PDB file of C-alpha atoms and ligand atoms in Angstrom:
ATOM      1  CA  MET T   1       0.000   0.000   0.000  1.00 72.00           C
ATOM      2  CA  SER T   2       1.314   3.485  -0.677  1.00 95.00           C
ATOM      3  CA  THR T   3       1.073   6.478   1.597  1.00 98.00           C
ATOM      4  CA  ALA T   4      -0.146   9.988   0.837  1.00 98.00           C
ATOM      5  CA  LEU T   5       0.911  12.874   3.089  1.00 98.00           C
ATOM      6  CA  ILE T   6      -1.528  15.789   3.256  1.00 98.00           C
ATOM      7  CA  THR T   7      -0.478  18.958   5.094  1.00 98.00           C
ATOM      8  CA  GLY T   8      -3.173  20.858   7.003  1.00 98.00           C
ATOM      9  CA  GLY T   9      -5.562  17.924   7.311  1.00 98.00           C
ATOM     10  CA  SER T  10      -7.434  18.828  10.502  1.00 98.00           C
ATOM     11  CA  ARG T  11     -10.290  20.622   8.745  1.00 98.00           C
ATOM     12  CA  GLY T  12     -11.648  22.115   5.519  1.00 98.00           C
ATOM     13  CA  ILE T  13     -10.221  21.139   2.159  1.00 98.00           C
ATOM     14  CA  GLY T  14      -7.360  19.174   3.751  1.00 98.00           C
ATOM     15  CA  ARG T  15      -9.714  16.858   5.654  1.00 98.00           C
ATOM     16  CA  GLU T  16     -11.664  16.085   2.454  1.00 98.00           C
ATOM     17  CA  ILE T  17      -8.400  15.383   0.613  1.00 99.00           C
ATOM     18  CA  CYS T  18      -7.452  12.917   3.384  1.00 99.00           C
ATOM     19  CA  ALA T  19     -10.830  11.171   3.054  1.00 98.00           C
ATOM     20  CA  ALA T  20     -10.614  11.050  -0.763  1.00 98.00           C
ATOM     21  CA  PHE T  21      -7.151   9.435  -0.692  1.00 98.00           C
ATOM     22  CA  ALA T  22      -8.288   6.935   1.966  1.00 98.00           C
ATOM     23  CA  ARG T  23     -11.241   5.913  -0.221  1.00 98.00           C
ATOM     24  CA  ALA T  24      -8.844   5.588  -3.167  1.00 98.00           C
ATOM     25  CA  GLY T  25      -6.785   2.981  -1.281  1.00 98.00           C
ATOM     26  CA  TYR T  26      -3.914   5.035   0.144  1.00 98.00           C
ATOM     27  CA  ASP T  27      -2.769   5.021   3.743  1.00 98.00           C
ATOM     28  CA  VAL T  28      -2.963   8.665   4.798  1.00 98.00           C
ATOM     29  CA  ALA T  29      -0.597  10.716   6.947  1.00 98.00           C
ATOM     30  CA  PHE T  30      -1.533  14.320   7.648  1.00 98.00           C
ATOM     31  CA  THR T  31      -0.328  17.339   9.603  1.00 98.00           C
ATOM     32  CA  TYR T  32      -2.146  19.733  11.871  1.00 97.00           C
ATOM     33  CA  THR T  33      -0.960  22.544  14.129  1.00 97.00           C
ATOM     34  CA  LYS T  34      -3.224  22.851  17.203  1.00 95.00           C
ATOM     35  CA  ASP T  35      -6.640  21.355  16.599  1.00 97.00           C
ATOM     36  CA  GLU T  36      -6.501  17.951  18.356  1.00 97.00           C
ATOM     37  CA  ALA T  37     -10.268  17.387  18.066  1.00 98.00           C
ATOM     38  CA  GLY T  38     -10.175  18.211  14.356  1.00 98.00           C
ATOM     39  CA  ALA T  39      -7.252  15.839  13.860  1.00 98.00           C
ATOM     40  CA  ARG T  40      -9.160  13.042  15.662  1.00 98.00           C
ATOM     41  CA  GLU T  41     -12.141  13.569  13.364  1.00 98.00           C
ATOM     42  CA  THR T  42      -9.888  13.336  10.293  1.00 98.00           C
ATOM     43  CA  VAL T  43      -8.355  10.094  11.634  1.00 98.00           C
ATOM     44  CA  ARG T  44     -11.901   8.760  12.054  1.00 98.00           C
ATOM     45  CA  ARG T  45     -12.778   9.651   8.436  1.00 98.00           C
ATOM     46  CA  ILE T  46      -9.622   7.944   7.131  1.00 98.00           C
ATOM     47  CA  GLN T  47     -10.162   4.787   9.174  1.00 98.00           C
ATOM     48  CA  GLU T  48     -13.853   4.694   8.227  1.00 98.00           C
ATOM     49  CA  ALA T  49     -12.649   4.226   4.627  1.00 98.00           C
ATOM     50  CA  GLY T  50     -10.512   1.257   5.723  1.00 98.00           C
ATOM     51  CA  ALA T  51      -7.133   3.025   5.411  1.00 98.00           C
ATOM     52  CA  GLY T  52      -4.294   3.509   7.880  1.00 98.00           C
ATOM     53  CA  ALA T  53      -4.086   6.982   9.467  1.00 98.00           C
ATOM     54  CA  LEU T  54      -1.126   8.854  10.952  1.00 98.00           C
ATOM     55  CA  ALA T  55      -1.552  12.357  12.423  1.00 98.00           C
ATOM     56  CA  PHE T  56       1.475  14.614  13.000  1.00 98.00           C
ATOM     57  CA  ARG T  57       1.375  17.825  15.004  1.00 98.00           C
ATOM     58  CA  CYS T  58       3.804  19.787  12.836  1.00 98.00           C
ATOM     59  CA  ASP T  59       4.130  23.411  11.775  1.00 98.00           C
ATOM     60  CA  VAL T  60       5.242  23.171   8.136  1.00 98.00           C
ATOM     61  CA  SER T  61       7.152  26.451   8.388  1.00 98.00           C
ATOM     62  CA  ASP T  62       9.587  24.743  10.796  1.00 98.00           C
ATOM     63  CA  ALA T  63      12.145  22.986   8.567  1.00 98.00           C
ATOM     64  CA  ALA T  64      13.543  20.848  11.408  1.00 98.00           C
ATOM     65  CA  ALA T  65      10.076  19.677  12.470  1.00 98.00           C
ATOM     66  CA  VAL T  66       9.240  18.818   8.857  1.00 98.00           C
ATOM     67  CA  ARG T  67      12.452  16.796   8.544  1.00 98.00           C
ATOM     68  CA  ALA T  68      11.697  14.891  11.780  1.00 98.00           C
ATOM     69  CA  MET T  69       8.182  14.106  10.577  1.00 98.00           C
ATOM     70  CA  PHE T  70       9.347  12.715   7.233  1.00 98.00           C
ATOM     71  CA  GLY T  71      11.667  10.382   9.151  1.00 98.00           C
ATOM     72  CA  GLN T  72       8.543   8.658  10.470  1.00 98.00           C
ATOM     73  CA  ILE T  73       6.746   8.237   7.135  1.00 98.00           C
ATOM     74  CA  PHE T  74       7.233   5.124   5.000  1.00 96.00           C
ATOM     75  CA  GLY T  75       5.955   4.134   1.550  1.00 97.00           C
ATOM     76  CA  LEU T  76       5.351   7.753   0.527  1.00 98.00           C
ATOM     77  CA  SER T  77       4.093   8.111  -3.046  1.00 98.00           C
ATOM     78  CA  VAL T  78       2.086  11.370  -2.881  1.00 98.00           C
ATOM     79  CA  LEU T  79       2.625  14.707  -1.123  1.00 99.00           C
ATOM     80  CA  VAL T  80      -0.186  17.265  -1.040  1.00 99.00           C
ATOM     81  CA  ASN T  81       0.841  20.719   0.189  1.00 99.00           C
ATOM     82  CA  ASN T  82      -2.548  21.970   1.328  1.00 98.00           C
ATOM     83  CA  ALA T  83      -1.648  23.814   4.567  1.00 98.00           C
ATOM     84  CA  GLY T  84      -2.169  27.517   4.109  1.00 98.00           C
ATOM     85  CA  ILE T  85      -3.094  30.737   5.848  1.00 98.00           C
ATOM     86  CA  ALA T  86      -4.770  33.882   4.545  1.00 98.00           C
ATOM     87  CA  PHE T  87      -4.790  37.526   5.539  1.00 97.00           C
ATOM     88  CA  TYR T  88      -7.578  39.905   4.561  1.00 96.00           C
ATOM     89  CA  GLY T  89      -6.631  43.574   4.712  1.00 96.00           C
ATOM     90  CA  ASP T  90      -5.265  46.396   2.594  1.00 97.00           C
ATOM     91  CA  MET T  91      -1.550  46.875   1.890  1.00 97.00           C
ATOM     92  CA  GLN T  92      -1.086  49.422   4.684  1.00 98.00           C
ATOM     93  CA  SER T  93      -2.299  46.892   7.246  1.00 98.00           C
ATOM     94  CA  THR T  94      -0.120  44.089   5.839  1.00 98.00           C
ATOM     95  CA  THR T  95       2.850  44.389   8.220  1.00 98.00           C
ATOM     96  CA  PRO T  96       6.254  42.842   7.482  1.00 98.00           C
ATOM     97  CA  ASP T  97       5.488  40.143  10.085  1.00 98.00           C
ATOM     98  CA  ILE T  98       2.191  39.260   8.395  1.00 98.00           C
ATOM     99  CA  LEU T  99       3.844  39.114   4.979  1.00 98.00           C
ATOM    100  CA  ARG T 100       6.698  36.961   6.303  1.00 98.00           C
ATOM    101  CA  ARG T 101       4.269  34.560   8.002  1.00 98.00           C
ATOM    102  CA  LEU T 102       2.205  34.168   4.801  1.00 98.00           C
ATOM    103  CA  PHE T 103       5.341  33.227   2.865  1.00 98.00           C
ATOM    104  CA  ALA T 104       6.698  31.058   5.715  1.00 98.00           C
ATOM    105  CA  VAL T 105       3.604  28.834   5.701  1.00 98.00           C
ATOM    106  CA  ASN T 106       2.328  29.027   2.116  1.00 98.00           C
ATOM    107  CA  VAL T 107       5.677  28.907   0.293  1.00 99.00           C
ATOM    108  CA  GLU T 108       8.498  27.824   2.603  1.00 98.00           C
ATOM    109  CA  GLY T 109       6.303  25.155   4.219  1.00 98.00           C
ATOM    110  CA  ALA T 110       5.550  23.625   0.825  1.00 99.00           C
ATOM    111  CA  PHE T 111       9.228  23.893  -0.161  1.00 98.00           C
ATOM    112  CA  TYR T 112      10.448  22.115   2.999  1.00 98.00           C
ATOM    113  CA  CYS T 113       7.948  19.284   2.521  1.00 98.00           C
ATOM    114  CA  MET T 114       8.839  18.935  -1.168  1.00 98.00           C
ATOM    115  CA  ARG T 115      12.553  18.809  -0.365  1.00 98.00           C
ATOM    116  CA  GLU T 116      12.021  15.969   2.121  1.00 98.00           C
ATOM    117  CA  ALA T 117       9.602  14.073  -0.130  1.00 98.00           C
ATOM    118  CA  ILE T 118      11.969  14.134  -3.096  1.00 98.00           C
ATOM    119  CA  GLY T 119      14.524  11.889  -1.354  1.00 96.00           C
ATOM    120  CA  LYS T 120      11.837   9.294  -0.717  1.00 98.00           C
ATOM    121  CA  PHE T 121      10.477   9.543  -4.259  1.00 98.00           C
ATOM    122  CA  LEU T 122      13.955   9.130  -5.789  1.00 97.00           C
ATOM    123  CA  ALA T 123      14.467   5.951  -3.736  1.00 96.00           C
ATOM    124  CA  ARG T 124      11.048   4.673  -4.880  1.00 96.00           C
ATOM    125  CA  GLY T 125      11.602   5.610  -8.534  1.00 96.00           C
ATOM    126  CA  GLU T 126       8.576   7.910  -8.832  1.00 97.00           C
ATOM    127  CA  GLY T 127       6.283  10.247  -6.928  1.00 98.00           C
ATOM    128  CA  SER T 128       3.643  12.918  -7.231  1.00 98.00           C
ATOM    129  CA  ILE T 129       3.297  16.326  -5.574  1.00 99.00           C
ATOM    130  CA  VAL T 130       0.134  18.427  -5.652  1.00 99.00           C
ATOM    131  CA  ASN T 131       0.248  21.968  -4.285  1.00 99.00           C
ATOM    132  CA  VAL T 132      -2.941  23.814  -3.359  1.00 99.00           C
ATOM    133  CA  ALA T 133      -2.620  27.326  -4.778  1.00 98.00           C
ATOM    134  CA  SER T 134      -5.484  29.795  -5.338  1.00 98.00           C
ATOM    135  CA  VAL T 135      -7.177  31.741  -8.082  1.00 98.00           C
ATOM    136  CA  TRP T 136      -5.733  34.853  -6.391  1.00 98.00           C
ATOM    137  CA  GLY T 137      -2.257  33.507  -7.148  1.00 98.00           C
ATOM    138  CA  GLU T 138      -3.195  33.655 -10.836  1.00 98.00           C
ATOM    139  CA  THR T 139      -5.126  36.920 -10.997  1.00 98.00           C
ATOM    140  CA  GLY T 140      -4.264  38.787  -7.782  1.00 98.00           C
ATOM    141  CA  GLY T 141      -6.915  39.579  -5.188  1.00 96.00           C
ATOM    142  CA  SER T 142      -7.593  43.083  -3.877  1.00 95.00           C
ATOM    143  CA  CYS T 143      -6.997  43.327  -0.103  1.00 95.00           C
ATOM    144  CA  GLU T 144      -5.221  39.959  -0.212  1.00 96.00           C
ATOM    145  CA  VAL T 145      -1.904  41.161  -1.615  1.00 98.00           C
ATOM    146  CA  GLY T 146       0.366  39.052   0.621  1.00 98.00           C
ATOM    147  CA  TYR T 147      -1.753  35.932   0.195  1.00 98.00           C
ATOM    148  CA  SER T 148      -1.958  36.429  -3.589  1.00 98.00           C
ATOM    149  CA  ALA T 149       1.812  36.916  -3.849  1.00 98.00           C
ATOM    150  CA  SER T 150       2.472  33.774  -1.785  1.00 98.00           C
ATOM    151  CA  LYS T 151       0.154  31.669  -3.950  1.00 98.00           C
ATOM    152  CA  ALA T 152       1.755  33.086  -7.131  1.00 98.00           C
ATOM    153  CA  ALA T 153       5.108  32.006  -5.680  1.00 99.00           C
ATOM    154  CA  LEU T 154       3.708  28.537  -5.017  1.00 99.00           C
ATOM    155  CA  ILE T 155       2.659  28.290  -8.671  1.00 99.00           C
ATOM    156  CA  GLY T 156       6.175  29.330  -9.734  1.00 98.00           C
ATOM    157  CA  LEU T 157       7.694  26.778  -7.360  1.00 98.00           C
ATOM    158  CA  THR T 158       5.431  24.092  -8.838  1.00 99.00           C
ATOM    159  CA  LYS T 159       6.459  24.812 -12.433  1.00 98.00           C
ATOM    160  CA  ALA T 160      10.184  25.012 -11.702  1.00 98.00           C
ATOM    161  CA  ALA T 161      10.114  21.806  -9.651  1.00 98.00           C
ATOM    162  CA  ALA T 162       8.149  20.027 -12.399  1.00 98.00           C
ATOM    163  CA  LYS T 163      10.957  20.811 -14.854  1.00 98.00           C
ATOM    164  CA  GLU T 164      13.694  19.821 -12.442  1.00 98.00           C
ATOM    165  CA  LEU T 165      12.101  16.597 -11.217  1.00 98.00           C
ATOM    166  CA  GLY T 166      10.382  15.368 -14.386  1.00 98.00           C
ATOM    167  CA  PRO T 167      13.408  13.353 -15.563  1.00 98.00           C
ATOM    168  CA  SER T 168      13.250  11.470 -12.227  1.00 98.00           C
ATOM    169  CA  ASP T 169       9.584  10.548 -12.830  1.00 98.00           C
ATOM    170  CA  ILE T 170       8.379  12.934 -10.139  1.00 98.00           C
ATOM    171  CA  ARG T 171       5.363  14.985 -11.195  1.00 98.00           C
ATOM    172  CA  VAL T 172       4.530  18.350  -9.610  1.00 98.00           C
ATOM    173  CA  ASN T 173       1.187  20.049 -10.166  1.00 98.00           C
ATOM    174  CA  CYS T 174      -1.121  22.633  -8.624  1.00 98.00           C
ATOM    175  CA  VAL T 175      -4.818  22.781  -7.974  1.00 98.00           C
ATOM    176  CA  SER T 176      -6.059  26.365  -8.006  1.00 98.00           C
ATOM    177  CA  PRO T 177      -9.383  26.701  -6.170  1.00 98.00           C
ATOM    178  CA  GLY T 178     -11.717  29.663  -6.319  1.00 98.00           C
ATOM    179  CA  MET T 179     -14.123  30.449  -3.462  1.00 96.00           C
ATOM    180  CA  VAL T 180     -14.669  27.367  -1.293  1.00 97.00           C
ATOM    181  CA  ASP T 181     -16.860  27.190   1.810  1.00 94.00           C
ATOM    182  CA  THR T 182     -14.467  26.530   4.730  1.00 96.00           C
ATOM    183  CA  ASP T 183     -13.355  28.156   7.983  1.00 93.00           C
ATOM    184  CA  MET T 184     -10.840  30.169   5.933  1.00 95.00           C
ATOM    185  CA  THR T 185     -13.614  32.037   4.141  1.00 93.00           C
ATOM    186  CA  ALA T 186     -15.991  32.106   7.134  1.00 92.00           C
ATOM    187  CA  CYS T 187     -14.773  35.598   8.061  1.00 89.00           C
ATOM    188  CA  LEU T 188     -16.068  37.055   4.783  1.00 90.00           C
ATOM    189  CA  SER T 189     -19.520  38.622   5.031  1.00 91.00           C
ATOM    190  CA  ALA T 190     -22.489  36.756   3.530  1.00 92.00           C
ATOM    191  CA  GLU T 191     -23.001  39.760   1.211  1.00 94.00           C
ATOM    192  CA  ALA T 192     -19.404  39.724  -0.055  1.00 91.00           C
ATOM    193  CA  LYS T 193     -19.590  35.963  -0.730  1.00 93.00           C
ATOM    194  CA  ALA T 194     -22.966  36.252  -2.438  1.00 94.00           C
ATOM    195  CA  GLU T 195     -21.715  39.071  -4.670  1.00 94.00           C
ATOM    196  CA  PHE T 196     -18.615  37.080  -5.683  1.00 93.00           C
ATOM    197  CA  CYS T 197     -20.540  33.857  -6.278  1.00 96.00           C
ATOM    198  CA  SER T 198     -23.380  35.476  -8.240  1.00 95.00           C
ATOM    199  CA  ALA T 199     -20.866  36.317 -11.005  1.00 94.00           C
ATOM    200  CA  LEU T 200     -19.884  32.631 -11.375  1.00 97.00           C
ATOM    201  CA  PRO T 201     -21.711  30.423 -13.910  1.00 96.00           C
ATOM    202  CA  PRO T 202     -22.856  27.940 -11.169  1.00 97.00           C
ATOM    203  CA  ALA T 203     -23.624  30.919  -8.866  1.00 97.00           C
ATOM    204  CA  ARG T 204     -22.261  29.189  -5.761  1.00 97.00           C
ATOM    205  CA  ALA T 205     -19.055  28.532  -3.825  1.00 97.00           C
ATOM    206  CA  GLY T 206     -17.230  25.250  -4.294  1.00 97.00           C
ATOM    207  CA  THR T 207     -17.119  22.477  -1.711  1.00 98.00           C
ATOM    208  CA  PRO T 208     -13.973  21.008  -0.126  1.00 98.00           C
ATOM    209  CA  ALA T 209     -14.904  17.631  -1.655  1.00 98.00           C
ATOM    210  CA  GLU T 210     -14.881  19.143  -5.172  1.00 98.00           C
ATOM    211  CA  VAL T 211     -11.321  20.398  -4.638  1.00 98.00           C
ATOM    212  CA  ALA T 212     -10.296  17.028  -3.163  1.00 98.00           C
ATOM    213  CA  GLU T 213     -11.497  15.206  -6.313  1.00 98.00           C
ATOM    214  CA  ALA T 214      -9.222  17.373  -8.465  1.00 98.00           C
ATOM    215  CA  VAL T 215      -6.239  16.825  -6.157  1.00 99.00           C
ATOM    216  CA  LEU T 216      -6.688  13.043  -6.328  1.00 98.00           C
ATOM    217  CA  PHE T 217      -6.998  13.179 -10.109  1.00 98.00           C
ATOM    218  CA  LEU T 218      -3.763  15.157 -10.474  1.00 98.00           C
ATOM    219  CA  ALA T 219      -1.922  12.919  -8.026  1.00 98.00           C
ATOM    220  CA  LYS T 220      -2.710   9.845 -10.114  1.00 97.00           C
ATOM    221  CA  GLN T 221      -2.493  11.299 -13.655  1.00 97.00           C
ATOM    222  CA  ARG T 222       0.849  10.224 -15.080  1.00 96.00           C
ATOM    223  CA  PHE T 223       1.229  12.550 -18.093  1.00 97.00           C
ATOM    224  CA  MET T 224       0.462  15.895 -16.477  1.00 98.00           C
ATOM    225  CA  THR T 225       3.141  17.946 -14.767  1.00 98.00           C
ATOM    226  CA  GLY T 226       3.701  21.652 -14.128  1.00 98.00           C
ATOM    227  CA  GLU T 227      -0.059  22.094 -14.574  1.00 98.00           C
ATOM    228  CA  VAL T 228      -2.367  24.521 -12.778  1.00 98.00           C
ATOM    229  CA  LEU T 229      -5.771  22.837 -12.603  1.00 98.00           C
ATOM    230  CA  ARG T 230      -8.506  25.378 -11.907  1.00 98.00           C
ATOM    231  CA  VAL T 231     -11.394  24.395  -9.655  1.00 98.00           C
ATOM    232  CA  ASN T 232     -13.076  27.774  -9.517  1.00 98.00           C
ATOM    233  CA  GLY T 233     -16.639  27.512 -10.852  1.00 98.00           C
ATOM    234  CA  GLY T 234     -15.708  29.223 -14.105  1.00 97.00           C
ATOM    235  CA  CYS T 235     -14.316  32.302 -12.364  1.00 96.00           C
ATOM    236  CA  LEU T 236     -11.852  33.053 -15.188  1.00 95.00           C
ATOM    237  CA  ILE T 237     -14.039  32.450 -18.245  1.00 94.00           C
TER     238      ILE T 237
HETATM  239  P1  NAD B 301      -8.570  26.206   6.554  1.00 92.09           P
HETATM  240  O1  NAD B 301      -8.110  27.441   7.230  1.00 92.09           O
HETATM  241  O2  NAD B 301      -9.945  25.700   6.840  1.00 92.09           O
HETATM  242  O3  NAD B 301      -7.538  25.016   6.807  1.00 92.09           O
HETATM  243  C1  NAD B 301      -6.150  25.246   6.682  1.00 92.09           C
HETATM  244  C2  NAD B 301      -5.410  24.057   7.227  1.00 92.09           C
HETATM  245  O4  NAD B 301      -4.012  24.362   7.185  1.00 92.09           O
HETATM  246  C3  NAD B 301      -5.755  23.738   8.667  1.00 92.09           C
HETATM  247  O5  NAD B 301      -5.819  22.336   8.842  1.00 92.09           O
HETATM  248  C4  NAD B 301      -4.578  24.322   9.445  1.00 92.09           C
HETATM  249  O6  NAD B 301      -4.315  23.632  10.647  1.00 92.09           O
HETATM  250  C5  NAD B 301      -3.447  24.091   8.452  1.00 92.09           C
HETATM  251  N1  NAD B 301      -2.312  24.960   8.714  1.00 92.09           N
HETATM  252  C6  NAD B 301      -2.300  26.318   8.799  1.00 92.09           C
HETATM  253  N2  NAD B 301      -1.064  26.751   9.099  1.00 92.09           N
HETATM  254  C7  NAD B 301      -0.285  25.654   9.196  1.00 92.09           C
HETATM  255  C8  NAD B 301       1.081  25.447   9.476  1.00 92.09           C
HETATM  256  N3  NAD B 301       1.913  26.468   9.735  1.00 92.09           N
HETATM  257  N4  NAD B 301       1.558  24.189   9.485  1.00 92.09           N
HETATM  258  C9  NAD B 301       0.735  23.144   9.235  1.00 92.09           C
HETATM  259  N5  NAD B 301      -0.569  23.270   8.954  1.00 92.09           N
HETATM  260  C10 NAD B 301      -1.073  24.512   8.947  1.00 92.09           C
HETATM  261  O7  NAD B 301      -8.387  26.496   5.000  1.00 92.09           O
HETATM  262  P2  NAD B 301      -8.998  25.789   3.695  1.00 92.09           P
HETATM  263  O8  NAD B 301     -10.021  26.699   3.148  1.00 92.09           O
HETATM  264  O9  NAD B 301      -9.327  24.381   3.940  1.00 92.09           O
HETATM  265  O10 NAD B 301      -7.712  25.933   2.754  1.00 92.09           O
HETATM  266  C11 NAD B 301      -6.856  24.860   2.415  1.00 92.09           C
HETATM  267  C12 NAD B 301      -5.934  25.342   1.317  1.00 92.09           C
HETATM  268  O11 NAD B 301      -6.713  25.766   0.206  1.00 92.09           O
HETATM  269  C13 NAD B 301      -5.073  26.542   1.737  1.00 92.09           C
HETATM  270  O12 NAD B 301      -3.794  26.420   1.178  1.00 92.09           O
HETATM  271  C14 NAD B 301      -5.809  27.709   1.099  1.00 92.09           C
HETATM  272  O13 NAD B 301      -4.961  28.800   0.856  1.00 92.09           O
HETATM  273  C15 NAD B 301      -6.320  27.071  -0.162  1.00 92.09           C
HETATM  274  N6  NAD B 301      -7.458  27.772  -0.764  1.00 92.09           N
HETATM  275  C16 NAD B 301      -8.636  27.929  -0.069  1.00 92.09           C
HETATM  276  C17 NAD B 301      -9.684  28.597  -0.675  1.00 92.09           C
HETATM  277  C18 NAD B 301     -11.014  28.824   0.014  1.00 92.09           C
HETATM  278  O14 NAD B 301     -11.850  29.553  -0.525  1.00 92.09           O
HETATM  279  N7  NAD B 301     -11.270  28.200   1.162  1.00 92.09           N
HETATM  280  C19 NAD B 301      -9.547  29.102  -1.971  1.00 92.09           C
HETATM  281  C20 NAD B 301      -8.344  28.927  -2.642  1.00 92.09           C
HETATM  282  C21 NAD B 301      -7.302  28.252  -2.029  1.00 92.09           C
END
């Protein structure tokens, strides 16, 4: 059996990715930062699907902690860099600390996990990495400048790594979600969400399960790499 590691699996999109991989026959390891109850619920969802579950309390922005975690993971064939944080506010309120933290989690965290996964994939002879970016990383989002820049960097990291690792049969792709109903977007007002969603062809936000389906597809697809797969309800048509 092969193992998939999903970062940020204690809730939202990450939890649904864990469940989707468990149903697809993978053992699932995932990270969380603080939410023990959320992590227990994700373990329950993974085991309910008949798969093995491993939960790691690990801040992905801590390179040493990431390295220690990878030392305890065996049979790794897929890495999903889903952990992410957002900041809503104009540029004047985006302090250097906020900007640094956005990049530390959304970019450096993914980089550290990729760097550790690569060694395991090279030993195995293949592997697949899926990074969870955002439509704002493609188009830029007003009042989400730091977040948008970090997700644009994640897309750049994905493409460069795909070129570098392709000859070693390691594929690297991105899923780029639009508005998805999770705790991350819970702070937006109902009016702001409704206004955004009414301009989309399906006139609704996406679900975590819809993003998870796309992540699983990309993880398994063997002739796609360096791709940015949009799951955004037609936001960019
Ligand atoms: P969420 O806030 O509900 O969950 C984020 C997860 O990341 C949590 O499990 C959290 O514990 C984990 N996490 C945060 N910081 C971490 C750290 N330093 N180390 C390890 N784990 C950490 O968010 P979500 O909506 O489920 O988003 C998941 C991913 O999808 C994020 O990368 C986000 O940027 C991206 N995304 C979300 C939306 C949306 O509308 N919800 C849209 C586009 C992209």
